Tab-separated table of C-alpha atoms in Angstrom:
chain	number	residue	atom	x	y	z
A	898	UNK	CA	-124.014	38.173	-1.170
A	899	UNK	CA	-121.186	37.361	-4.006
A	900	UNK	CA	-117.750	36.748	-1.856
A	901	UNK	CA	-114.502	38.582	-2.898
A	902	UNK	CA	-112.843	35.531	-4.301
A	903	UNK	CA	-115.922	35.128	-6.448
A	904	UNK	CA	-115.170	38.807	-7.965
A	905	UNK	CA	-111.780	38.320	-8.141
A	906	UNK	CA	-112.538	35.036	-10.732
A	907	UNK	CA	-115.102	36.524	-12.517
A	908	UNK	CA	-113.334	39.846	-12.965
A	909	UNK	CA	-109.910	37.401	-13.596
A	910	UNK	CA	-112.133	36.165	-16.774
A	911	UNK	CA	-113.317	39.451	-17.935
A	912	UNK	CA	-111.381	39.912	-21.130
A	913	UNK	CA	-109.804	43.721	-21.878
A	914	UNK	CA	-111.850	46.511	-23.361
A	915	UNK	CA	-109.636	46.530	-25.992
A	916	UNK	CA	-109.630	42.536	-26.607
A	917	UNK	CA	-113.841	42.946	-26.184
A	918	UNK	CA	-114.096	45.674	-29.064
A	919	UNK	CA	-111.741	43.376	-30.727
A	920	UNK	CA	-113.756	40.100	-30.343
A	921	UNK	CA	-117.653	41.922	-31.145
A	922	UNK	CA	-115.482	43.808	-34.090
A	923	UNK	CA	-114.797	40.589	-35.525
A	924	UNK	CA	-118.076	39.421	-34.768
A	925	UNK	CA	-119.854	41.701	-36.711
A	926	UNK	CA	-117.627	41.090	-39.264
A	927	UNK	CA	-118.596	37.605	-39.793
A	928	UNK	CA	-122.302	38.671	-39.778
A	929	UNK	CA	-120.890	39.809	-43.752
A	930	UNK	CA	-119.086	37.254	-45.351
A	931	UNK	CA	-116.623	38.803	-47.692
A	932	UNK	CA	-118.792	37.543	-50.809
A	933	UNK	CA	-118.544	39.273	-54.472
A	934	UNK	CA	-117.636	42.783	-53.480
A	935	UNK	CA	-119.987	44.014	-56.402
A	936	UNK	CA	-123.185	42.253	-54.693
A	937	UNK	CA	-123.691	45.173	-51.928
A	938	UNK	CA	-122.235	48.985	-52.820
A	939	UNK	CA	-121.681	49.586	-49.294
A	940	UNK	CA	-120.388	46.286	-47.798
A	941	UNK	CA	-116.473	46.741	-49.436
A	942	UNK	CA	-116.483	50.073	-47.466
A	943	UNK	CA	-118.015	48.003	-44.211
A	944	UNK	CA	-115.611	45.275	-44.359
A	945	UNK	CA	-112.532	47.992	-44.837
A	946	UNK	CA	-113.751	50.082	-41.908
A	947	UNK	CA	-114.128	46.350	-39.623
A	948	UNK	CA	-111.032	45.410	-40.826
A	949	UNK	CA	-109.000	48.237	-39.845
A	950	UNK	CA	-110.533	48.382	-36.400
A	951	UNK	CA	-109.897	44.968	-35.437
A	952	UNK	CA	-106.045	45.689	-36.709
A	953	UNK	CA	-106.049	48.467	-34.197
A	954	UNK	CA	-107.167	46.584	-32.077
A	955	UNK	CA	-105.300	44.042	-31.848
A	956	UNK	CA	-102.143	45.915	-32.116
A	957	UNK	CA	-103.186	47.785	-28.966
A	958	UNK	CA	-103.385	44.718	-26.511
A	959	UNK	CA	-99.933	43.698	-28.487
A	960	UNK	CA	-98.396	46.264	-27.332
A	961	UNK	CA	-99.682	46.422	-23.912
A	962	UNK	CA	-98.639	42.935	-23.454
A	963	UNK	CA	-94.995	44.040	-24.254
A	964	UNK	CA	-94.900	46.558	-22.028
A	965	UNK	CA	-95.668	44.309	-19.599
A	966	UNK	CA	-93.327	41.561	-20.502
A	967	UNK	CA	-90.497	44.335	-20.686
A	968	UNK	CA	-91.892	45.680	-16.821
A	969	UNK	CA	-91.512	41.858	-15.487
A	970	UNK	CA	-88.285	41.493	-17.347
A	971	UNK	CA	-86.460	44.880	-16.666
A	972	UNK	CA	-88.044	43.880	-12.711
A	973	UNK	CA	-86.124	40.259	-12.847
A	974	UNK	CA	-83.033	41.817	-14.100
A	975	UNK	CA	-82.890	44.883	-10.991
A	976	UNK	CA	-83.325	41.782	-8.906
A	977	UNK	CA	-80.596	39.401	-10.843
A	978	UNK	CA	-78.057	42.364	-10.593
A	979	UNK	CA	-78.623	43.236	-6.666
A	980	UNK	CA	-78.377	39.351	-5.949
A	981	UNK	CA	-75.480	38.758	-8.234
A	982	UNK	CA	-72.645	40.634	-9.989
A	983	UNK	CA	-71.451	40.366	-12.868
A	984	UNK	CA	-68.502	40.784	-15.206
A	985	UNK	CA	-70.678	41.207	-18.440
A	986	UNK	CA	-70.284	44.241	-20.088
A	987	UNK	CA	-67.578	45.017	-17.454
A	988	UNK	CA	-63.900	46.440	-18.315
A	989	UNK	CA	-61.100	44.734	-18.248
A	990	UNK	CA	-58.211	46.402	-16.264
A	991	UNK	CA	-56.035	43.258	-16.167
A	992	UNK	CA	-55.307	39.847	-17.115
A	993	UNK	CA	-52.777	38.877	-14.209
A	994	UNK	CA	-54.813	35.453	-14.294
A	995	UNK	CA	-55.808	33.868	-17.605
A	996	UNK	CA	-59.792	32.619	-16.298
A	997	UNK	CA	-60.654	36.027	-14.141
A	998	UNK	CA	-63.345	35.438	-12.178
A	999	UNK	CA	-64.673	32.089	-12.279
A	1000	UNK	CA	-68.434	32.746	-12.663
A	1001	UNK	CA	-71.300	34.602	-11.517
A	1002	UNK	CA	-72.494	33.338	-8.559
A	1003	UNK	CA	-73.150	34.626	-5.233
A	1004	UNK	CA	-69.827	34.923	-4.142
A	1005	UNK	CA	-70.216	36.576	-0.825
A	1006	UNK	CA	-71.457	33.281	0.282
A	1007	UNK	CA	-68.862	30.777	-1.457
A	1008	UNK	CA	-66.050	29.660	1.585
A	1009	UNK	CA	-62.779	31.237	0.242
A	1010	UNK	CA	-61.381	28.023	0.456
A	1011	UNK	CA	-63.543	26.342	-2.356
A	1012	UNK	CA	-62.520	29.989	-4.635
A	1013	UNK	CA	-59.136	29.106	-4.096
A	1014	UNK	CA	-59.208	25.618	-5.128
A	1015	UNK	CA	-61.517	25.826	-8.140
A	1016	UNK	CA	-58.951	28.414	-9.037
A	1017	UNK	CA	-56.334	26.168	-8.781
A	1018	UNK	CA	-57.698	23.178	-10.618
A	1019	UNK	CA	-58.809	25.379	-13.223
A	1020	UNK	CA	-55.071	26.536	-13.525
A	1021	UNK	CA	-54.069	23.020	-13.872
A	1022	UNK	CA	-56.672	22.395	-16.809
A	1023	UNK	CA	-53.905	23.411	-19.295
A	1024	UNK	CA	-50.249	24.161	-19.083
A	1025	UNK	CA	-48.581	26.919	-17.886
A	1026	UNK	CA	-47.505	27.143	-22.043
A	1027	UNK	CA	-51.123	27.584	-22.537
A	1028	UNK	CA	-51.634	29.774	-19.830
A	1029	UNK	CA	-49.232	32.170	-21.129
A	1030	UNK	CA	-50.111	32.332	-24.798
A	1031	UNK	CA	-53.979	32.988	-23.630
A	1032	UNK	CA	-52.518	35.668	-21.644
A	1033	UNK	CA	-50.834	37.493	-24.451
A	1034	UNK	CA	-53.824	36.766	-26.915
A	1035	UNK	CA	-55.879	39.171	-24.515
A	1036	UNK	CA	-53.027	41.407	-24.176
A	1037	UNK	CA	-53.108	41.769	-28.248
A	1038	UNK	CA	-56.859	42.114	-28.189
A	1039	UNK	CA	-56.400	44.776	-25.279
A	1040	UNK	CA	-54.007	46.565	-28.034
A	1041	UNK	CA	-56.178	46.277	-30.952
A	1042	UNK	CA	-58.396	47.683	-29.076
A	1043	UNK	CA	-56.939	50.867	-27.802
A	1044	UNK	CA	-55.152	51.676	-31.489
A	1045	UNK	CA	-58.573	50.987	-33.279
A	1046	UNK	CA	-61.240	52.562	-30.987
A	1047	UNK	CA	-58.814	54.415	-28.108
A	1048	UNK	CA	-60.513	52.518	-25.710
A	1049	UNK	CA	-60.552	49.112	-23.157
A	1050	UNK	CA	-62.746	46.652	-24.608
A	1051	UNK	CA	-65.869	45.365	-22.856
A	1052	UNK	CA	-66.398	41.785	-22.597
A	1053	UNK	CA	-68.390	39.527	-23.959
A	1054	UNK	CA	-67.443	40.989	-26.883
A	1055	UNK	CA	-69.142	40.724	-30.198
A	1056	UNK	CA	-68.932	38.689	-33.323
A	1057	UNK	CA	-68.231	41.613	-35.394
A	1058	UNK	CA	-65.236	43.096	-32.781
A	1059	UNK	CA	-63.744	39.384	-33.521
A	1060	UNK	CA	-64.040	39.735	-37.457
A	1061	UNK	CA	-62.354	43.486	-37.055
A	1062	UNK	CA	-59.747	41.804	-34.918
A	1063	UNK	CA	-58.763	39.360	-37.232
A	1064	UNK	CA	-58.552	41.491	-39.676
A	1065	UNK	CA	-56.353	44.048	-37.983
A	1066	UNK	CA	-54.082	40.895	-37.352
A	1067	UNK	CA	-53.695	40.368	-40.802
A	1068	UNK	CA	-52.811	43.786	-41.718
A	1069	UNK	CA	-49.834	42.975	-38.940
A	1070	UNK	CA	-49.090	40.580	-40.832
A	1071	UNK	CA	-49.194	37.720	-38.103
A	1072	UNK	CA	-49.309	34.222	-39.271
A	1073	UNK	CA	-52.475	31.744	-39.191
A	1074	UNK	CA	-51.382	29.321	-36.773
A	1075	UNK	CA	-50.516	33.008	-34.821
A	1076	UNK	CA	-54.065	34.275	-35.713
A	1077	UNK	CA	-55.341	31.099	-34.330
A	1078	UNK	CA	-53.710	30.936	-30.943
A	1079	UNK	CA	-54.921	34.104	-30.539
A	1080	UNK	CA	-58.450	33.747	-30.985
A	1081	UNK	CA	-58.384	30.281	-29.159
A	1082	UNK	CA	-57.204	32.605	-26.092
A	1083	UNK	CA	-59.978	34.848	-26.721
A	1084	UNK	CA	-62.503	31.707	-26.993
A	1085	UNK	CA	-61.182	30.248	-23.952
A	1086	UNK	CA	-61.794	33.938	-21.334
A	1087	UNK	CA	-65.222	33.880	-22.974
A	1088	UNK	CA	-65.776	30.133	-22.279
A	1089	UNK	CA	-64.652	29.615	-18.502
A	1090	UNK	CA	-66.377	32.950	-18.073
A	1091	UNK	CA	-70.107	32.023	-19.239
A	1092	UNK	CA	-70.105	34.068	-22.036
A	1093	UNK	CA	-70.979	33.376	-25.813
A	1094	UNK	CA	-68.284	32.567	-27.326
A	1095	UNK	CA	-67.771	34.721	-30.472
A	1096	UNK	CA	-65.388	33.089	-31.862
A	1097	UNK	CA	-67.086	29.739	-32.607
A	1098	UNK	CA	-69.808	31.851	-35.364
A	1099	UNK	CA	-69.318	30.686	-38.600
A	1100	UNK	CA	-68.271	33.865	-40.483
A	1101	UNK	CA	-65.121	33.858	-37.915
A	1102	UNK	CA	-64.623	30.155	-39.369
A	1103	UNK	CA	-64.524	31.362	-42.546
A	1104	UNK	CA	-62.109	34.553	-42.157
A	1105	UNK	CA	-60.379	32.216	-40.835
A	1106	UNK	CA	-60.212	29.403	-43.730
A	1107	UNK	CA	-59.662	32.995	-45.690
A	1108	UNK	CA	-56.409	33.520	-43.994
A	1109	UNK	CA	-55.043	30.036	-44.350
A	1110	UNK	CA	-55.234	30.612	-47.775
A	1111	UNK	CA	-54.360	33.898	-47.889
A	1112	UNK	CA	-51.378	33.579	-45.867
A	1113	UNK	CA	-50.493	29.540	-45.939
A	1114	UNK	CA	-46.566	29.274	-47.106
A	1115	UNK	CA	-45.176	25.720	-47.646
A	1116	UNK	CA	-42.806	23.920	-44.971
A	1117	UNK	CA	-39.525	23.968	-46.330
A	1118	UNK	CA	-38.028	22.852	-43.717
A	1119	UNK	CA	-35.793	19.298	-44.550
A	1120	UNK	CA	-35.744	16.307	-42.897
A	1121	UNK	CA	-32.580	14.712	-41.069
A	1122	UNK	CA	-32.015	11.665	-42.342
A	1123	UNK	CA	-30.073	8.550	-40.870
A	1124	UNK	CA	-27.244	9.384	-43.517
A	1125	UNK	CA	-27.362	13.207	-42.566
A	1126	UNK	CA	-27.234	12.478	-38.938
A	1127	UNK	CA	-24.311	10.186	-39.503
A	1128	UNK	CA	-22.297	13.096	-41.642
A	1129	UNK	CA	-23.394	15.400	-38.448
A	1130	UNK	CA	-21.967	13.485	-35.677
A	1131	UNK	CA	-19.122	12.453	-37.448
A	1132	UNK	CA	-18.545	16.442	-37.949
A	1133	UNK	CA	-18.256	16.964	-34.710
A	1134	UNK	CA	-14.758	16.222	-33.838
A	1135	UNK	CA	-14.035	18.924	-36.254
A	1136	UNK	CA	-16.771	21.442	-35.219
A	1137	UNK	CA	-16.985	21.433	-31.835
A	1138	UNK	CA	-14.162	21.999	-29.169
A	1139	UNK	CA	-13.788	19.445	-25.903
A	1140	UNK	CA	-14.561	15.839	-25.523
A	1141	UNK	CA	-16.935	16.753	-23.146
A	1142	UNK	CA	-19.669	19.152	-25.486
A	1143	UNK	CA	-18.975	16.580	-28.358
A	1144	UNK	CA	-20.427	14.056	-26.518
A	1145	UNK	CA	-23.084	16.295	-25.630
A	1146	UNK	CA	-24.320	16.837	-28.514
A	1147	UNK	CA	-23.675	13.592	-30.180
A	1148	UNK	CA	-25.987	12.493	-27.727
A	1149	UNK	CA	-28.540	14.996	-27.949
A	1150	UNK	CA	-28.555	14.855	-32.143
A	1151	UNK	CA	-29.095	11.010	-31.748
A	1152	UNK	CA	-31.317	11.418	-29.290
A	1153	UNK	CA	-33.602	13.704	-30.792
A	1154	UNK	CA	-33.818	11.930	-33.787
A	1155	UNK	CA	-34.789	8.612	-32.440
A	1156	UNK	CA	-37.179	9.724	-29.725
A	1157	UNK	CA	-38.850	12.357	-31.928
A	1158	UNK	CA	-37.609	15.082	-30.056
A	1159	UNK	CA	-38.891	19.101	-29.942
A	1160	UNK	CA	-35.832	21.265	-29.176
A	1161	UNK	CA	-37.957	21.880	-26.369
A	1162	UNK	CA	-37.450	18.946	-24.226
A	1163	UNK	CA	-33.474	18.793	-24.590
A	1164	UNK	CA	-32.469	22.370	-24.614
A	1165	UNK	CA	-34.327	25.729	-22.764
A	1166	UNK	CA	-34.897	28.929	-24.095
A	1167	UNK	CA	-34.595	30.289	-20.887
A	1168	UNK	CA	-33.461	29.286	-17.130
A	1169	UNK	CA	-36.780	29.667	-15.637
A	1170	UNK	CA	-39.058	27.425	-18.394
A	1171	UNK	CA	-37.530	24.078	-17.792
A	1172	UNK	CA	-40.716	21.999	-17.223
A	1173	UNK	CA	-40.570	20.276	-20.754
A	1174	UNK	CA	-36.634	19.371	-20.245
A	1175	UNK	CA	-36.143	15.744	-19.953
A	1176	UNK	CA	-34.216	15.253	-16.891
A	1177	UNK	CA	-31.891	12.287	-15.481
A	1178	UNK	CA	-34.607	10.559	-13.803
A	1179	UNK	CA	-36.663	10.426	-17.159
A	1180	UNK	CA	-34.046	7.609	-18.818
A	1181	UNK	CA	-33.743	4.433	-17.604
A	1182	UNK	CA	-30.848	1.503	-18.754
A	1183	UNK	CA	-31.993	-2.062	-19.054
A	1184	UNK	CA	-28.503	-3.145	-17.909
A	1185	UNK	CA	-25.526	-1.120	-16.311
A	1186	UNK	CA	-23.974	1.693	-18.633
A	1187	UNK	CA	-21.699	-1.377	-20.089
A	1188	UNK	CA	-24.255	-4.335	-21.076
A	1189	UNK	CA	-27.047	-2.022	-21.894
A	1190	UNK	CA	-28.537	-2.525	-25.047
A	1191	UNK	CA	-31.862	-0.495	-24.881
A	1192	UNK	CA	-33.067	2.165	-22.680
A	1193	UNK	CA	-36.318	4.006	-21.822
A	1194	UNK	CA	-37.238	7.335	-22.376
A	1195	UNK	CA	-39.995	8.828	-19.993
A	1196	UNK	CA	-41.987	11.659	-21.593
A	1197	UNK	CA	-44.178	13.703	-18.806
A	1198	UNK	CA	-44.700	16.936	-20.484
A	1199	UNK	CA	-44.976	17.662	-23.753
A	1200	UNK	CA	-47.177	19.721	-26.026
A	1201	UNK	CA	-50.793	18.635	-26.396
A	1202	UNK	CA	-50.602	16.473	-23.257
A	1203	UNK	CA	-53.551	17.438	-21.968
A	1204	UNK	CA	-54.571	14.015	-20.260
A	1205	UNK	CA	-51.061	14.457	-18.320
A	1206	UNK	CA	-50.212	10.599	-19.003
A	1207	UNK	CA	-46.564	10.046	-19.353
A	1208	UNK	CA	-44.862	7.806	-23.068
A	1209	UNK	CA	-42.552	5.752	-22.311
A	1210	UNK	CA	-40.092	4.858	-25.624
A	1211	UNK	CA	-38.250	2.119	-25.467
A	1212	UNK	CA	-34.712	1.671	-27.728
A	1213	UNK	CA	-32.646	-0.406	-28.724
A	1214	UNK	CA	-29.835	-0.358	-29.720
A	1215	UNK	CA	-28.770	-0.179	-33.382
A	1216	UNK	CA	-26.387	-1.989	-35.682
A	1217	UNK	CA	-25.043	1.149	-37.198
A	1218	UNK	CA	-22.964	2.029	-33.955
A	1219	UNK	CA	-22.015	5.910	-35.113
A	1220	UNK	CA	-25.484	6.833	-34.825
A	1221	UNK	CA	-26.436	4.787	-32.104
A	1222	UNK	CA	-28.490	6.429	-29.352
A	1223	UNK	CA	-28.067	3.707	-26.689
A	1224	UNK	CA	-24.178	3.963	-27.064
A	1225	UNK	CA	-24.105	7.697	-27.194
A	1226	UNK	CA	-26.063	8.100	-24.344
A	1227	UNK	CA	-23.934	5.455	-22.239
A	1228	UNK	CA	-20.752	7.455	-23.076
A	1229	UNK	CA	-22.434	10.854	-21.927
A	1230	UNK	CA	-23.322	9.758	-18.906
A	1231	UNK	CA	-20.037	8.256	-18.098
A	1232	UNK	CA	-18.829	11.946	-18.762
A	1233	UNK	CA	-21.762	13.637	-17.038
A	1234	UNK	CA	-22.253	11.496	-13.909
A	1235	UNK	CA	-25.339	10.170	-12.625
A	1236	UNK	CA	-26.719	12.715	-10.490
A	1237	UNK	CA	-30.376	14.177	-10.899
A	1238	UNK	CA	-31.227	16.981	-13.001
A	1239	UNK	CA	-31.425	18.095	-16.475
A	1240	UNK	CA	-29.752	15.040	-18.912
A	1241	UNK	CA	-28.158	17.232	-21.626
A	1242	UNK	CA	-26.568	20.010	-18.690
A	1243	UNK	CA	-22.532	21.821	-18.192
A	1244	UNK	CA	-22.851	21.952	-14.534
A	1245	UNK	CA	-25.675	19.115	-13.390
A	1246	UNK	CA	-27.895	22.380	-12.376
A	1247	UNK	CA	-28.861	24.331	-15.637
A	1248	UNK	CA	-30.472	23.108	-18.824
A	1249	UNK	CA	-28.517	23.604	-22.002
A	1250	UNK	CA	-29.455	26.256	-23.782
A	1251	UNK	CA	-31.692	26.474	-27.225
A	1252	UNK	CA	-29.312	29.388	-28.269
A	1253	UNK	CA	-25.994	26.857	-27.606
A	1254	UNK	CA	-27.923	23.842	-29.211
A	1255	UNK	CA	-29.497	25.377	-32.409
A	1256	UNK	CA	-25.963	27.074	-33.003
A	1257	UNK	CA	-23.538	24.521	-32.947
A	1258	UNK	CA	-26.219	22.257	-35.143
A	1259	UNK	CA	-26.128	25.417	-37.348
A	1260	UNK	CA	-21.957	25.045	-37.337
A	1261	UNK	CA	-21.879	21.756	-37.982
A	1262	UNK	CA	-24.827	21.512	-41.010
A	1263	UNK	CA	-22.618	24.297	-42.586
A	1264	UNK	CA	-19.380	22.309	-41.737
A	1265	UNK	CA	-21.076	19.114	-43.878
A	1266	UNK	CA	-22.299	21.145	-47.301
A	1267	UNK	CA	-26.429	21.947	-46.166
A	1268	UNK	CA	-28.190	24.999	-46.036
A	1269	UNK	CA	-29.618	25.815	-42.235
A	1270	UNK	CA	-32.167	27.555	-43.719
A	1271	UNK	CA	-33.823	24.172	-44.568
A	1272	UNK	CA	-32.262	22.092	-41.614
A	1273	UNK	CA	-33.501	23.455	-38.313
A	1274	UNK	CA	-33.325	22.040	-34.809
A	1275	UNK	CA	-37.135	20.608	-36.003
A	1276	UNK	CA	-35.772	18.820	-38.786
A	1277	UNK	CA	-34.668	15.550	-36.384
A	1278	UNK	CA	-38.461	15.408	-35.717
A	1279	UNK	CA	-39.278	15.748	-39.386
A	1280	UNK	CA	-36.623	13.161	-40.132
A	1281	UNK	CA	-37.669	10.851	-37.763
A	1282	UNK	CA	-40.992	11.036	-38.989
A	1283	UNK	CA	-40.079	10.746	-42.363
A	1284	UNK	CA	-37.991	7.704	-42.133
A	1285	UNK	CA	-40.655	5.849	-39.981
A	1286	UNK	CA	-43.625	6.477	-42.503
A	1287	UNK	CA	-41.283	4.849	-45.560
A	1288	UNK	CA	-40.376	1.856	-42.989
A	1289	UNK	CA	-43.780	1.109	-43.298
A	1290	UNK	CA	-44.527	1.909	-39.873
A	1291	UNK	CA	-48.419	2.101	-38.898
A	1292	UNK	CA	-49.078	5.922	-39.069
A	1293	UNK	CA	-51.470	5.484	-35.589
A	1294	UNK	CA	-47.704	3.906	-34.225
A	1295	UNK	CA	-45.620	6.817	-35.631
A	1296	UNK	CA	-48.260	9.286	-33.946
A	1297	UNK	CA	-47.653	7.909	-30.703
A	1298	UNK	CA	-44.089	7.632	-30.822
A	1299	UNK	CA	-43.777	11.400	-31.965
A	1300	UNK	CA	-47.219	12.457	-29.591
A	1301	UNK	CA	-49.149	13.291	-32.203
A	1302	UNK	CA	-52.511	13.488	-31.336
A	1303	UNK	CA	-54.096	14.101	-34.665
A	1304	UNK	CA	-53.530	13.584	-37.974
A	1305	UNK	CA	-50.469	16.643	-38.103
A	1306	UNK	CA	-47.998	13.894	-38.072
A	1307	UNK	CA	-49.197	13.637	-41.899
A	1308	UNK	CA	-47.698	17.106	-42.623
A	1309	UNK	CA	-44.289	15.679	-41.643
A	1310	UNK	CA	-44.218	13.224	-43.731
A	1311	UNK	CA	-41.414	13.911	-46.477
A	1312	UNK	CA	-41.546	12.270	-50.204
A	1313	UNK	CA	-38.435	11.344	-51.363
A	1314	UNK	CA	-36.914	12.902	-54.764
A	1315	UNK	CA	-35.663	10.222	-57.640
A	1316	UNK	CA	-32.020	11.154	-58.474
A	1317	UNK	CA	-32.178	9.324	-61.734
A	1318	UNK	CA	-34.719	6.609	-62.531
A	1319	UNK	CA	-33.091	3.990	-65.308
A	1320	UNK	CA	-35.613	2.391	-67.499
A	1321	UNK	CA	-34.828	-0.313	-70.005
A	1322	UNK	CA	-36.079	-0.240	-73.701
């Protein structure tokens, strides 16, 4: 007597009906080779008729088969969503933090203490800066959304809803490096989410490269020279009110120019965002304030300092003493005191303002014949820069002196203009 197991292999190797009529189909058809069709009046017809069936056939177990892929698959995903949710395809009714929900995994059974710290080293991944302009970017994308379709978006979202969103930003007319911070916000919910990122596709590359061109405007903004800064600070005794705020600034103009400064890190556009602001603590003197002759400067944060490793810039001090950083900075701090907090501050508390900075730069450029339309608070960096590269400074130097971290420190590179060339006969 055959066991069960035995019927369950032999019936495990008994091939479809549909497979079987396939396989004697195409048996029968090789009985009659396809051979000059003129040989035998009824063998074209024969071979058609075969032909046909085993088509048939063989769609019919195709199909079959992907009905029963799609059964196991559509099975697999009912189990995937009861075991796991999910965000994908999901609304988005807020951004109060930048990553959302940090993946899809069974978070009933994660302790709430590991959630809460993989939160906050993901948080600490990029700066708060960051943080913030990925937080508007989906705020924008939120709006683009709701004027263009009246509705939330659902996320991942697709290649195409990226295109349609650049676009749209265009019409706004936002800017490309705008454009760009924008979609790098985008890029970065999709990629600490799981998702696909949409942005990285190579038509969004090239709307991109599109909108550079489309949209690219020269920097017209002028360096600060060493002779400009000299005509600046010795403007200030006839610009600026107070011995106090003239050697403020006198320090801060110096200073910015010789330690590559962003307006950033001596002045704050608001009371509340003073991380960047170079504080006391940050400068060091080699000697006391009178036999100093270089100090250090102490960079912790600054843009694109993603590796959180502090510069340290050492100088010296300089034979052209109106200018001089070192000796500007020892007569400030004889008038500020030595007490912790912000360097360039009124009251030792608050952070001089950008407002109170770019204004009385503004004041004073006016005051010595320029345009402040092409000298902005940026143009010490620019200068700096500028007068580095034609001291024949290694450019990998200059970049680390300025924190470059790419080539960019080429675009502020200035060529000089010949007044008048003389050339002999």
């Amino acid at each position: 007597m055959m066991s069960t197991s035995s019927r369950g292999r032999r019936r495990a190797r008994r091939p479809s009906a549909a497979a079987g009529s396939a396989a004697q189909e195409m048996a029968q058809a090789s009985e009659h080779p396809l051979t000059d069709s003129t040989s035998d009046s009824g063998q074209p017809q024969l071979v058609e008729e075969v032909t046909q069936r085993v088509l048939q056939a063989l769609a019919e177990v195709n199909q079959k088969g992907k009905k029963r892929s799609q059964g196991r698959q559509g099975a697999n995903s009912k189990k995937k969503r009861q075991r796991t949710p999910s965000t994908s395809g999901g609304e988005i009714s807020g951004f109060s933090t930048i990553h959302g929900e940090i993946s899809n995994y069974h978070t009933k059974e994660i302790p709430k203490c590991l959630e809460d710290t993989a939160s906050r080293l993901l948080e600490a991944a990029v700066s708060q800066n960051t943080h913030q302009s990925y937080r508007t970017a989906m705020s924008v994308f939120q709006k683009y959304h709701q004027c263009t379709f009246s509705t939330s978006p659902k996320f991942p979202t697709t290649v195409s809803q990226v295109i349609y969103f650049v676009a749209w930003l265009h019409q706004q007319g936002k800017s490309y490096n705008t454009i760009n911070t924008y979609l790098a916000g985008l890029s970065y919910y999709h990629q600490v989410n799981a998702f696909t990122d949409p942005t990285q596709f190579f038509v969004v590359k090239r709307l991109i490269k599109g909108v550079q061109h489309l949209s690219s405007k020269p920097d017209i903004r002028l360096p600060i020279t060493p002779q400009i800064l000299q005509q600046l600070v010795e403007a200030l005794k006839y610009t600026v009110s107070g011995r106090f705020n003239r050697c403020l600034l006198k320090a801060m103009f110096t200073l910015s120019f010789f330690a590559f400064l962003r307006v950033g890190e001596v002045s704050a556009k608001c009371q509340s965002n003073v991380k960047n602001v170079i504080r006391m603590e940050n400068l060091v003197l080699d000697e006391p304030l009178k036999n100093a002759k270089y100090m250090t400067l102490t960079l912790r944060h600054f843009k694109h300092n993603d590796s959180c490793r502090p510069v340290c810039l050492h100088i010296a001090l300089q034979k052209c003493k109106s200018i001089c950083p070192v000796r500007a900075m020892i007569k400030y701090i004889k008038a500020r005191g030595s007490g912790s907090g912000p360097l360039f501050t009124f009251d030792g508390y608050s952070p001089i303002t950008q407002s109170y900075f770019t204004s009385e730069l503004k004041n004073t450029l006016c005051y010595v014949g320029l345009d402040p339309k092409l000298y902005k608070s940026h143009s010490f960096r620019i200068g700096a820069a500028s007068y580095a590269f034609h001291s024949k400074i290694p450019e990998d130097k200059i970049r680390l002196m300025g924190r470059w971290n790419s080539s960019a420190v080429r675009r502020y590179f200035r060529i000089p203009v010949f007044n008048s060339i003389d050339i002999s006969p």
